[in-house]
Coordinates of C-alpha atoms in Angstrom, one line a residue:
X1 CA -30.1 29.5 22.6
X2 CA -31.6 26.2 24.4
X3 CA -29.1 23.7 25.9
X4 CA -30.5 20.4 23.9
X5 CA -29.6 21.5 20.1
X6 CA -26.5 22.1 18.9
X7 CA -26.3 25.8 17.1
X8 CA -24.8 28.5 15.2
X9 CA -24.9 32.3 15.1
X10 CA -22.9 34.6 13.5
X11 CA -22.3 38.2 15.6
X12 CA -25.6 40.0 14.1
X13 CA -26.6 41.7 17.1
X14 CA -30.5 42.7 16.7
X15 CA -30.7 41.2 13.8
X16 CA -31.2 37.9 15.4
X17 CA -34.3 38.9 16.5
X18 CA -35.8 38.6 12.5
X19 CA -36.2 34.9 13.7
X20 CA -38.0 33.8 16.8
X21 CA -35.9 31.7 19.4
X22 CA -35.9 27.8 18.8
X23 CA -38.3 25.6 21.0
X24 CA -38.3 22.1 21.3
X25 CA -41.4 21.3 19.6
X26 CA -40.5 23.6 16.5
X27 CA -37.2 21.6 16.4
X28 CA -39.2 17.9 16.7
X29 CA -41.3 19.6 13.8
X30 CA -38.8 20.2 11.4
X31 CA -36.5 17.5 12.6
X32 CA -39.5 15.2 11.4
X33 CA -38.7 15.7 7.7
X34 CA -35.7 13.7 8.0
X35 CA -37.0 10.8 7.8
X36 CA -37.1 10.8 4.2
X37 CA -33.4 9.8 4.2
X38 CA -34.8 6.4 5.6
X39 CA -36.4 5.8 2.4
X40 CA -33.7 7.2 0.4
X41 CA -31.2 4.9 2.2
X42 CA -33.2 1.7 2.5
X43 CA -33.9 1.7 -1.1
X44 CA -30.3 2.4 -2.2
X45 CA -28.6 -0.1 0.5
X46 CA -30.7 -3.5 0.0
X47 CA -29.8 -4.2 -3.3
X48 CA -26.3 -5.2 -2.3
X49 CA -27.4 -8.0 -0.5
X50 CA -29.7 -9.2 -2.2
X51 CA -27.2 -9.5 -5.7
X52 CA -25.5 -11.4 -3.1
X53 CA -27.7 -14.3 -2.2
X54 CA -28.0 -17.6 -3.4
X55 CA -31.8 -17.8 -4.5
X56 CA -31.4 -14.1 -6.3
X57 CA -28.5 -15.5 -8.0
X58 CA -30.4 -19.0 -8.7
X59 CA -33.7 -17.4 -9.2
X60 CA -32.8 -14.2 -11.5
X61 CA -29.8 -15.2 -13.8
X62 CA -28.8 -18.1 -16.1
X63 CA -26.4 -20.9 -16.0
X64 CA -22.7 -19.6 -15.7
X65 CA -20.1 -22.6 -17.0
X66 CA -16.7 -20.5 -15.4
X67 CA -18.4 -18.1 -12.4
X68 CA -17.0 -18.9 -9.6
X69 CA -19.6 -16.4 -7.9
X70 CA -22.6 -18.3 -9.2
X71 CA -25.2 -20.7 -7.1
X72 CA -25.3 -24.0 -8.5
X73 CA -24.1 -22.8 -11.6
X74 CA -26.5 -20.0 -11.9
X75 CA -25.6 -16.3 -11.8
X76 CA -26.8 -12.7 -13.5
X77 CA -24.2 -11.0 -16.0
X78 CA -22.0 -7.7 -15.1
X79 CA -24.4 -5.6 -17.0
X80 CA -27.6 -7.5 -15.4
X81 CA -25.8 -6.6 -11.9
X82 CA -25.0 -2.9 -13.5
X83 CA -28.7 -2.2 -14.8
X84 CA -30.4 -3.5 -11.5
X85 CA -28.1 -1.6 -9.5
X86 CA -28.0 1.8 -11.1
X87 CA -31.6 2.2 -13.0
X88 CA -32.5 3.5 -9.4
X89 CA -30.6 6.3 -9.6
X90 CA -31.7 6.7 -13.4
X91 CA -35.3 6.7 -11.8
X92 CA -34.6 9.6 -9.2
X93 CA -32.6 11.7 -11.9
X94 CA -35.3 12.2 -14.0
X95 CA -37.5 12.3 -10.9
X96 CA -35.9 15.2 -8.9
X97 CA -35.8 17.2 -11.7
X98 CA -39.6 16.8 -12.6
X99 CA -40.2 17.5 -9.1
X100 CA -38.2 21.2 -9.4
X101 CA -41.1 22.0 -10.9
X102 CA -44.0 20.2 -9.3
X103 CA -42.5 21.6 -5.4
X104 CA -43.3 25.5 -7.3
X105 CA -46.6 24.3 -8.5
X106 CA -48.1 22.5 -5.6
X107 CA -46.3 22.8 -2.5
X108 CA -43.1 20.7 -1.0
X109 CA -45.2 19.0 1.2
X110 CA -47.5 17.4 -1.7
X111 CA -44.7 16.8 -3.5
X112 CA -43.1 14.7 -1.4
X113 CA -46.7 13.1 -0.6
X114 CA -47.1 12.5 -4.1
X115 CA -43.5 10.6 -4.1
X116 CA -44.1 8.3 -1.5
X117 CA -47.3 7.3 -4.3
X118 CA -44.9 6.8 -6.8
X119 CA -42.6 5.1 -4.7
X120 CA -45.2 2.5 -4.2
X121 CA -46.0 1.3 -7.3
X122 CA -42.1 0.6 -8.1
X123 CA -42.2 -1.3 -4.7
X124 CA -45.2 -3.3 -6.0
X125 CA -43.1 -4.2 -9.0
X126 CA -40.1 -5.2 -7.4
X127 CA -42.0 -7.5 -4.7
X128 CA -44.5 -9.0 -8.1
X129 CA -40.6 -9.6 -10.0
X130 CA -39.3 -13.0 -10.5
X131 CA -36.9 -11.9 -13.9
X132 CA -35.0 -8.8 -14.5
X133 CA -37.3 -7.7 -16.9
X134 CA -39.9 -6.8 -14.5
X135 CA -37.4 -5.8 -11.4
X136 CA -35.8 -3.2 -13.4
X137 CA -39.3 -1.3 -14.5
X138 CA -39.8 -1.5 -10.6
X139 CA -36.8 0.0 -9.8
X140 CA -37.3 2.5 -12.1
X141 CA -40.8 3.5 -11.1
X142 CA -39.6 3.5 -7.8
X143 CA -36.3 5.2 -8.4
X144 CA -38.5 8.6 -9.5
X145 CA -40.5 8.5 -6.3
X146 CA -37.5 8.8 -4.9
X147 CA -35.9 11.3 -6.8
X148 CA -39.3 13.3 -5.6
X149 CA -38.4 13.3 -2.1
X150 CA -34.5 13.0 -2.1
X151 CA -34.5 16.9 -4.1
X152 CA -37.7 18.3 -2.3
X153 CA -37.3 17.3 1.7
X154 CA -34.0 19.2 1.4
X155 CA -35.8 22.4 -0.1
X156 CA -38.5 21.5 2.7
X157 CA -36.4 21.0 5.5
X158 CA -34.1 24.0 4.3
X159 CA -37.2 26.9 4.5
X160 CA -38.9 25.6 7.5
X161 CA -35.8 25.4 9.9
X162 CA -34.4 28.2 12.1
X163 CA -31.4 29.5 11.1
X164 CA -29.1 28.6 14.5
X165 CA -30.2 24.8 14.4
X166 CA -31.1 24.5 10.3
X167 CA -27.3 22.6 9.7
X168 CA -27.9 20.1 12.4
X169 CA -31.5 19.8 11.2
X170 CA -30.7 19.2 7.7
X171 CA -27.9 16.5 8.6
X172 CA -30.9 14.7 10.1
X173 CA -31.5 13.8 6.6
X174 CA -28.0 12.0 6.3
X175 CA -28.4 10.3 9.4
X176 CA -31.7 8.9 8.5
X177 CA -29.8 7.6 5.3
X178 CA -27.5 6.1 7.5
X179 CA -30.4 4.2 9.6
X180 CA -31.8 3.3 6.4
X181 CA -28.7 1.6 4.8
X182 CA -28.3 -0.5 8.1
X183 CA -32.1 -1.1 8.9
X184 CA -31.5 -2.6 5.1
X185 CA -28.2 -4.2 6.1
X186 CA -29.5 -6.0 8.9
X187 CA -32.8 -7.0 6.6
X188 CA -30.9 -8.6 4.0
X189 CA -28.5 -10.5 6.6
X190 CA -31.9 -12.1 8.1
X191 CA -33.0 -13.4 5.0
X192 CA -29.9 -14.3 2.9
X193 CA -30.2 -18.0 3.9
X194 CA -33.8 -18.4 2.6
X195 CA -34.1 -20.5 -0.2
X196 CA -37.5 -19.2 -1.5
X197 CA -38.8 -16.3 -2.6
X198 CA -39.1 -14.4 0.8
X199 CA -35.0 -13.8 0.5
X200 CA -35.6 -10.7 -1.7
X201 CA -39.3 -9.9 -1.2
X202 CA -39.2 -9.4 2.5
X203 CA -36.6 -7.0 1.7
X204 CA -38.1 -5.2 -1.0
X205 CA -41.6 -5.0 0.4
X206 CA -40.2 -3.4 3.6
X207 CA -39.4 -0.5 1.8
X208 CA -43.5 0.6 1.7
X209 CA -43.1 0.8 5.4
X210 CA -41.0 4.0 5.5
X211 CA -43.3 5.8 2.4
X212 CA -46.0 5.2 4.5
X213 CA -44.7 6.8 7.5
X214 CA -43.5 9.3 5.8
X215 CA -46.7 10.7 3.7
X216 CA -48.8 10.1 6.5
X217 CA -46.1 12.2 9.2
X218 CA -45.9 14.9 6.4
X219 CA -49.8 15.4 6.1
X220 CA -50.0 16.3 9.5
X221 CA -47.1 19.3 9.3
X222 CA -47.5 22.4 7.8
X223 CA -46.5 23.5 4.3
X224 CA -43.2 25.9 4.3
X225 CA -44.1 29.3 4.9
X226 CA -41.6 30.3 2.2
X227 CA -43.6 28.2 -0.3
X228 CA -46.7 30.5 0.6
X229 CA -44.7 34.0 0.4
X230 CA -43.9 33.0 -3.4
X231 CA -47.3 33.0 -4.3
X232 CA -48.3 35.7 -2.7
X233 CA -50.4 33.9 0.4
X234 CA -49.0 35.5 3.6
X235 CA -51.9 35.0 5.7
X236 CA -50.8 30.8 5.0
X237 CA -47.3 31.9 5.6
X238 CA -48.5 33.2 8.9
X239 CA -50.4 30.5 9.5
X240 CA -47.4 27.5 8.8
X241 CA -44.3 30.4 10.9
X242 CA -46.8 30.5 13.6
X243 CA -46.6 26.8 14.3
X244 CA -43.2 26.1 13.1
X245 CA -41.6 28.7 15.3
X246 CA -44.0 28.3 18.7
X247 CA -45.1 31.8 18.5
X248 CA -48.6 33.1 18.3
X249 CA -49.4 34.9 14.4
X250 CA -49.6 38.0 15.7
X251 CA -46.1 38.2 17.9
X252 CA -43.6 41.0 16.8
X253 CA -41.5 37.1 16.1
X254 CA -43.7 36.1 13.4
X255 CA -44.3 39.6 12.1
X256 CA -40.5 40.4 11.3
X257 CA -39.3 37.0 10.1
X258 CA -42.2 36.9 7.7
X259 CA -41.7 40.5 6.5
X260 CA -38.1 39.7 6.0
X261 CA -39.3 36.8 4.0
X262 CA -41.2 39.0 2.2
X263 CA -39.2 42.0 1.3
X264 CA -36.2 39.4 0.1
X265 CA -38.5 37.6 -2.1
X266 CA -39.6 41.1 -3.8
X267 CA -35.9 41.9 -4.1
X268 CA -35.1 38.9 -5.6
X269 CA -38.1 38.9 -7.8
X270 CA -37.4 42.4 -9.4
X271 CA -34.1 40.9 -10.7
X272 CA -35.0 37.2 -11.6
X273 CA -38.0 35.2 -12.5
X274 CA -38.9 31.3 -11.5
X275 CA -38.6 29.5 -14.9
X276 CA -36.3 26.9 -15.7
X277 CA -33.6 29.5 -18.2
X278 CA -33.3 31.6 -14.9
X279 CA -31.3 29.0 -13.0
X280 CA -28.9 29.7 -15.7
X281 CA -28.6 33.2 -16.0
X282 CA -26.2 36.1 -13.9
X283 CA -22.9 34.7 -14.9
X284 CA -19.9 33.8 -13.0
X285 CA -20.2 36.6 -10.6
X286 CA -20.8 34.9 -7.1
X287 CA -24.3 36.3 -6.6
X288 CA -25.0 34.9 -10.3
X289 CA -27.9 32.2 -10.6
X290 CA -25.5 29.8 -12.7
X291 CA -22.7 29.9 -10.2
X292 CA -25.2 29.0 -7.8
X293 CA -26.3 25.7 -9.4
X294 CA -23.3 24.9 -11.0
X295 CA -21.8 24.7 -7.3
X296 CA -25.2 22.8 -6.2
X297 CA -24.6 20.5 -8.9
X298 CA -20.9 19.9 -8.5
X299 CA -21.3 19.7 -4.8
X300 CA -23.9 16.7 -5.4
X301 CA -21.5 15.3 -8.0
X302 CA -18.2 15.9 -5.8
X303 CA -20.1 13.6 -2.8
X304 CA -20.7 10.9 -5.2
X305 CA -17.2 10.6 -6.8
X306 CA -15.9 10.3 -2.8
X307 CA -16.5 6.6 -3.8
X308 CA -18.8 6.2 -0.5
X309 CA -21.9 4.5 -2.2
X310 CA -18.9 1.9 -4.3
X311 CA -18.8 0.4 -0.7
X312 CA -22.5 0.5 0.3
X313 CA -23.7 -0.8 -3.4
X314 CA -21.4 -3.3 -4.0
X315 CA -19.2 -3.9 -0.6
X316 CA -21.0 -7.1 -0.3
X317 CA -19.5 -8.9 -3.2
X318 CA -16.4 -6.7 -3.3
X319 CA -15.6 -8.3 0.1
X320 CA -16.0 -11.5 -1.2
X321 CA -14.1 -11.4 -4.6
X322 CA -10.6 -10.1 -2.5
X323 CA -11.0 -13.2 -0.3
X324 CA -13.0 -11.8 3.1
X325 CA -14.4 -14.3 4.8
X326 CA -18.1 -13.2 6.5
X327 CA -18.8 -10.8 3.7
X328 CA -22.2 -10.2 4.8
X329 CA -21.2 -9.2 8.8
X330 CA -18.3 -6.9 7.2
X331 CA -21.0 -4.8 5.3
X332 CA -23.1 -4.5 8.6
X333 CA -20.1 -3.2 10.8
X334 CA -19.5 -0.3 7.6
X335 CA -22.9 0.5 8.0
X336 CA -22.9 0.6 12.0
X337 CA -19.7 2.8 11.5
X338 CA -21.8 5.2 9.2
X339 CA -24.7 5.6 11.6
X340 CA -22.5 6.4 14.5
X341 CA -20.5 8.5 12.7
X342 CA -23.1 10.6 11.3
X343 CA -24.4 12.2 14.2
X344 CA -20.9 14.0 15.0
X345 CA -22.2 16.3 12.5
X346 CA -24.8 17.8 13.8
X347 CA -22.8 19.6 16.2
X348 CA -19.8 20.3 14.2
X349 CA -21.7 21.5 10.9
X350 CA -23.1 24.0 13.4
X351 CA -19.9 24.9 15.6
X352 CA -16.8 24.3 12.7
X353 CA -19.3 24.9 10.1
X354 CA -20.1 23.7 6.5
X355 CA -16.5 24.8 4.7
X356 CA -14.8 23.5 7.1
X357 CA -16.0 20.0 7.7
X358 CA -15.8 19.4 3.5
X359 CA -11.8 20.2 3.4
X360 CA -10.6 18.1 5.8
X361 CA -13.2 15.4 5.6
X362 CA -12.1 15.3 2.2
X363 CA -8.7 14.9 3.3
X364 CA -9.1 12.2 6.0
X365 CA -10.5 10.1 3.3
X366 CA -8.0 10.6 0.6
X367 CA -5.8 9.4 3.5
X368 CA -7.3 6.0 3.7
X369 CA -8.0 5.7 0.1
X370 CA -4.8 6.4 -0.6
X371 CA -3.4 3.6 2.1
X372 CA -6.0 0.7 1.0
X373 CA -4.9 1.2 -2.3
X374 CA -1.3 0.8 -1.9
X375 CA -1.3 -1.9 0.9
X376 CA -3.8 -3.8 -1.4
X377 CA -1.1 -3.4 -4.2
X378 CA 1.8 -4.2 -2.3
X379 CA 0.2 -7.1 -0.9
X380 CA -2.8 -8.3 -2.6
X381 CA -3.0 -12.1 -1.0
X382 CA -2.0 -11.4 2.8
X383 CA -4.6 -11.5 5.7
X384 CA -2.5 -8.2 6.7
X385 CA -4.0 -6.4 3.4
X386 CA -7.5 -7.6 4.3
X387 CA -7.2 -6.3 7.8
X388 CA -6.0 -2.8 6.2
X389 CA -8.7 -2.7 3.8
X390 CA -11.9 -3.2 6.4
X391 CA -9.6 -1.0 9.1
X392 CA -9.3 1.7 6.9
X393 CA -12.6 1.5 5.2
X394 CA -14.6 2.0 8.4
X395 CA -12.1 5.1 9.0
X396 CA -12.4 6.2 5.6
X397 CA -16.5 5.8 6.1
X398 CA -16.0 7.9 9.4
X399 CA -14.6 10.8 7.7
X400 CA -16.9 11.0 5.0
X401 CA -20.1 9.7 7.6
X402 CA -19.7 13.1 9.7
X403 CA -18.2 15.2 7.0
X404 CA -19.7 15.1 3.6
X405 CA -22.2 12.8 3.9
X406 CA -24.4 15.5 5.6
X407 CA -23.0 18.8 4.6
X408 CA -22.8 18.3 0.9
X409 CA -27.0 18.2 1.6
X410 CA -26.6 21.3 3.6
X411 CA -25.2 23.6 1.5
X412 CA -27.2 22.7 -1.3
X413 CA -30.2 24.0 0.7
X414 CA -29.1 27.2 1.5
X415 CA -27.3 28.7 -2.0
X416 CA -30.4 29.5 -4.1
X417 CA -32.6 32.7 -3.9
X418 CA -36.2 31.6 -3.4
X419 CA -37.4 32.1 -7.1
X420 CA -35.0 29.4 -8.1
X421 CA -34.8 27.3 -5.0
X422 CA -37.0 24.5 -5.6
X423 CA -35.1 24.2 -9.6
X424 CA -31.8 24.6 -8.2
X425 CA -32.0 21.9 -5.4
X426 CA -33.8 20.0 -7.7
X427 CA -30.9 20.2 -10.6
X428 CA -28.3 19.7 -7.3
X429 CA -30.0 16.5 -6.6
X430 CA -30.2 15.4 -10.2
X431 CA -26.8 15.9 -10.4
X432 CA -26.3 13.1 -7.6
X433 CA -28.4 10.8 -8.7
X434 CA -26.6 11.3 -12.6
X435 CA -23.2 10.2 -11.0
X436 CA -24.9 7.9 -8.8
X437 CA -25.9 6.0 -11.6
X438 CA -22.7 6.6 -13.4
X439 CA -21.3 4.9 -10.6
X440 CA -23.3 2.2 -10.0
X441 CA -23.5 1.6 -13.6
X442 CA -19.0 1.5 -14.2
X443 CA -18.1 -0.2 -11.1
X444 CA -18.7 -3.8 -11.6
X445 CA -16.8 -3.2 -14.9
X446 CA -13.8 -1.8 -12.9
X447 CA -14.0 -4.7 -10.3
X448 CA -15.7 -8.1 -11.2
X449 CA -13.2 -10.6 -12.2
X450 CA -14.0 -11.3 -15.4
X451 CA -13.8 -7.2 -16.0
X452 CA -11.4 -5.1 -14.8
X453 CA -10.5 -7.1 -11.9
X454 CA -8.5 -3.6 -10.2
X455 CA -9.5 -5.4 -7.0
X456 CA -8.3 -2.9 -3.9
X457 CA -6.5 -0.7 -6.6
X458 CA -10.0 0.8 -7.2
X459 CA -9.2 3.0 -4.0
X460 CA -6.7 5.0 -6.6
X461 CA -9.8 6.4 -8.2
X462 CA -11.4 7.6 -5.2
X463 CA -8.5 8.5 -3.3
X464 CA -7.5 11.0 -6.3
X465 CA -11.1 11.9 -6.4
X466 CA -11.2 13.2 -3.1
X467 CA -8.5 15.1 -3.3
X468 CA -10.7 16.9 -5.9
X469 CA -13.2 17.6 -3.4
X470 CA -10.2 19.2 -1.1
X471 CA -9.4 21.9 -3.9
X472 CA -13.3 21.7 -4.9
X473 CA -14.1 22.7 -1.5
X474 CA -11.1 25.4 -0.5
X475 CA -11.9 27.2 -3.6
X476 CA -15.7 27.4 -4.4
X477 CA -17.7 26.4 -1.1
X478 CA -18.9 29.5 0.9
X479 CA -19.8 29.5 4.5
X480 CA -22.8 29.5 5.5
X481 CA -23.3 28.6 9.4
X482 CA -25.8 31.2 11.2
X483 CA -27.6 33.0 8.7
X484 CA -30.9 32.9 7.2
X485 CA -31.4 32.0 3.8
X486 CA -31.8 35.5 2.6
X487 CA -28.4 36.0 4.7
X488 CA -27.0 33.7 3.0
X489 CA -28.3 35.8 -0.3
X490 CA -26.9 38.7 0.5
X491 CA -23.5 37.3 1.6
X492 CA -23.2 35.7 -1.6
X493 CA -23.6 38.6 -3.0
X494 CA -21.0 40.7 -0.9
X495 CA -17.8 38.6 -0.3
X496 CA -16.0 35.1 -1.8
X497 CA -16.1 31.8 -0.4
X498 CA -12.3 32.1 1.2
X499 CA -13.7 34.7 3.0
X500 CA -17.1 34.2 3.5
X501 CA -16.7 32.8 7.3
X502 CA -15.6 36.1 8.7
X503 CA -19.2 38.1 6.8
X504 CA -21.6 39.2 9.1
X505 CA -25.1 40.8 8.2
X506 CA -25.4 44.4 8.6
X507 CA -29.2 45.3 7.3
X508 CA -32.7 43.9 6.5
X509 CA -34.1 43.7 3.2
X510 CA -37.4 45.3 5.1
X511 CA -34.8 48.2 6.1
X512 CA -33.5 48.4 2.4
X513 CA -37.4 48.6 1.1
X514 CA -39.1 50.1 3.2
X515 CA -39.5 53.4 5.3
X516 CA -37.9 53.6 8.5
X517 CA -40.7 54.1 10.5
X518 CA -42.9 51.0 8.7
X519 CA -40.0 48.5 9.1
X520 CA -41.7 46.4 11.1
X521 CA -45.0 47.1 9.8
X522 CA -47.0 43.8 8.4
X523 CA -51.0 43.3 7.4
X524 CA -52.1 41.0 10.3
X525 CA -54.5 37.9 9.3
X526 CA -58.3 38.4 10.6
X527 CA -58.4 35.0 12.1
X528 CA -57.4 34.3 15.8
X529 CA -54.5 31.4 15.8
X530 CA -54.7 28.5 17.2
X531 CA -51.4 27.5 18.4
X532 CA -51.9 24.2 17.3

């Protein structure tokens, strides 16, 4: 295995050699795909700031006699602050879950393309907006763009990457999430002393950037080969392995990866069909479709109520209302902590492995939770609390940054047979984006002054709902480090999560299917490849 990735393998002897070895341009080409997180995080991450600037406050809300938050007397209601904040995630619910379909009918690549479109009408909206009533249409519109890419560049990124590196790959995606929240961060700080328009619309209209990159990067890679084997096009699937992998179509590489690919699908396909009532169907046995998503969609769910995004949505003005001077600088140096955090991961989700990193992730942060809450209790006016509570937040953004963050996506990419996958990671995703919103949507009401006012005592909540995710997480997440996604099928099918790091593959699907002597037969295309 090359030197310059991080990567897994489990002891499979010549079954490794179903996949061909990584190069460094397959890697740049499937490491590509991550910049969709940009987006993702950009869009989510901007908001804050800009609830928190004078002219927003000025130009968007009405005359407040008793705020003491409000610009010359002017400021937005809790529930205008809850609406703006959350119809995003509204937006991408509906939107991921339209795309589970869409990603089986016309590709993952398209669909994705076809999100960045959608994306950027809602951006048109939000930069035209000078009420609510037209921001929150625009945050919709673009909120199901979103939703497009956020389910489908995992299901993309998840087929087209090699097994050893696909972890490290995949946490790309968080990284770029990362970048995005502090590219938006560092936007917003620029502009929140403007007192015109620009002080929201540069931020907002900066979000077209990254859709255009995007579409236009994802036009020029291939479509997964995966995508091609469902529907019965292996001369495509040839095609797309041949480039993704560095091999030439015809090498014995490409042959027995795509014949595995092939053979799994037909396995899979005898038992189950691609509809929408299939997700749901096998039971609670652990090979069973609706174990599958259910653990997709509590996975997703389980990330959200860590309590990460309460301090990326809204650590802006919850800095300010406990008294932190600098508000604005305190929300960059969280976001600095979760881009440098973040790319820890890609080595560790690879070498520790996917099971692993969620437990005690999700103990480190209970741990600060747990410590901001109390301190914050104990003493709620000393500079000592305030000290504690952006200490222990960065610390508590750490764990979660190089833990959860990224493998939460992960797993959710690797669970679901290939008839299902594009449903399943869809229904995963819309299962974040459902507690996204219902988080976005509660928290003002649990913090703003003239609400619930639990100030630092909001860190009980998320302190006792990570240590969910720690029981969540020893009891229902299998590993899945250094196999192939049709491993990962047939492990799920053989053992339980507690003991699912010690299974190693034993056969081939081709071996199971076919004869002996045409295992590693496969109808060779009648064009001459071009190694592009």
């Amino acid at each position: 295995m090359s030197r310059w990735a991080p990567s897994s393998n489990r002891a499979t002897g010549d079954l490794n050699r179903v996949e061909a070895p990584v190069t460094l341009r397959g890697y740049l080409l499937c490491a590509f795909a991550a910049f969709g997180g940009i987006l993702f995080g950009y869009d989510s991450g901007y908001i804050g700031g800009v609830l928190a600037m004078n002219y927003f406050k000025q130009q968007f809300g009405h005359h407040q006699l008793h705020d003491a938050d409000a610009y010359n007397g002017y400021n937005y209601d809790s529930w205008q602050k809850s609406l703006i904040t959350s119809i995003l995630s509204a937006g991408t619910f509906f939107g991921a879950l339209f795309a589970g379909s869409l990603a089986d009918w016309i590709g993952r690549r398209s669909t994705i393309i076809a999100g960045c479109g959608v994306f950027s009408v809602g951006v048109i909206l939000q930069v035209a907006s000078t009420t609510v009533s037209l921001l929150v249409p625009g945050r919709l519109i673009a909120g199901i763009g979103v939703g497009f890419v956020s389910a489908i560049i995992i299901l993309y990124m998840s087929e087209i990457s090699p097994k050893a590196v696909r972890g490290a790959i995949v946490s790309g995606y968080q990284f770029s999430i990362t970048i995005g929240l502090l590219l938006a961060s560092c936007v917003d700080k620029g502009t929140e002393n403007r007192m015109d328009t620009g002080s929201y619309r540069i931020p907002m209209a900066i979000q077209w950037v990254w859709a255009i990159i995007l579409a236009v990067g994802l036009f020029l890679l291939p479509e997964s080969p995966r995508y091609y084997v469902k529907n019965d096009k292996m001369d495509e699937a040839a095609k797309a392995l041949s480039r993704l992998r560095g091999q030439p179509v015809d090498s014995a590489y490409i042959q027995d990866e795509l014949a595995e690919l092939e053979a799994n699908y037909r396995y899979e396909s005898e038992n189950m069909h691609s509809s929408w009532i299939d997700c749901f169907r096998g039971g609670w046995k652990p090979s069973g479709n609706l174990r599958r998503v259910m653990l997709g969609m509590a996975m997703q769910m389980m990330q959200q109520w860590t309590g990460v995004n309460f301090v990326f949505y809204y650590g802006t003005t919850f800095f300010q209302q406990v008294g932190i001077q600098n508000a604005f600088t305190i929300s960059i140096i969280t976001t600095v902590v979760n881009v440098c955090s973040t790319p820890l991961s890609f080595w560790t989700i690879e070498k520790l492995g996917r099971r692993t990193l969620l437990i005690y992730g999700a103990v480190g942060m209970l741990v600060c939770e747990f410590i901001i809450a109390i301190v914050g209790t104990v003493a709620p006016e000393a500079h000592a609390a305030n000290l504690v509570l952006i200490i222990f937040t960065c610390f508590y953004i750490f764990f979660f940054a190089s833990t959860w963050g990224p493998a939460a996506w992960v797993v959710i990419g690797e669970i679901f047979p290939l008839p299902i996958r594009a449903k399943g990671v869809a229904l995963s995703t819309a299962s974040n984006w459902l507690w996204n919103f219902v988080i976005g949507y509660i928290t003002p009401y649990m913090v703003d002054a003239n609400q619930g006012d639990l100030k630092s005592k909001v860190f009980f909540v998320w302190g006792t709902t990570c240590t969910l995710c720690v029981f969540f997480a020893y009891f229902f997440v299998p590993e899945t480090k250094g196999l192939s996604l049709e491993q990962v099928d047939r492990m799920l099918e053989e053992t339980n999560p507690r003991n699912s790091a010690k299974w190693v593959p034993h056969d081939t699907y081709v071996s199971k299917r076919l004869p002996e002597n045409r295992e590693r037969e496969i109808v060779r295309p009648s064009y001459k490849e071009s190694h592009f």
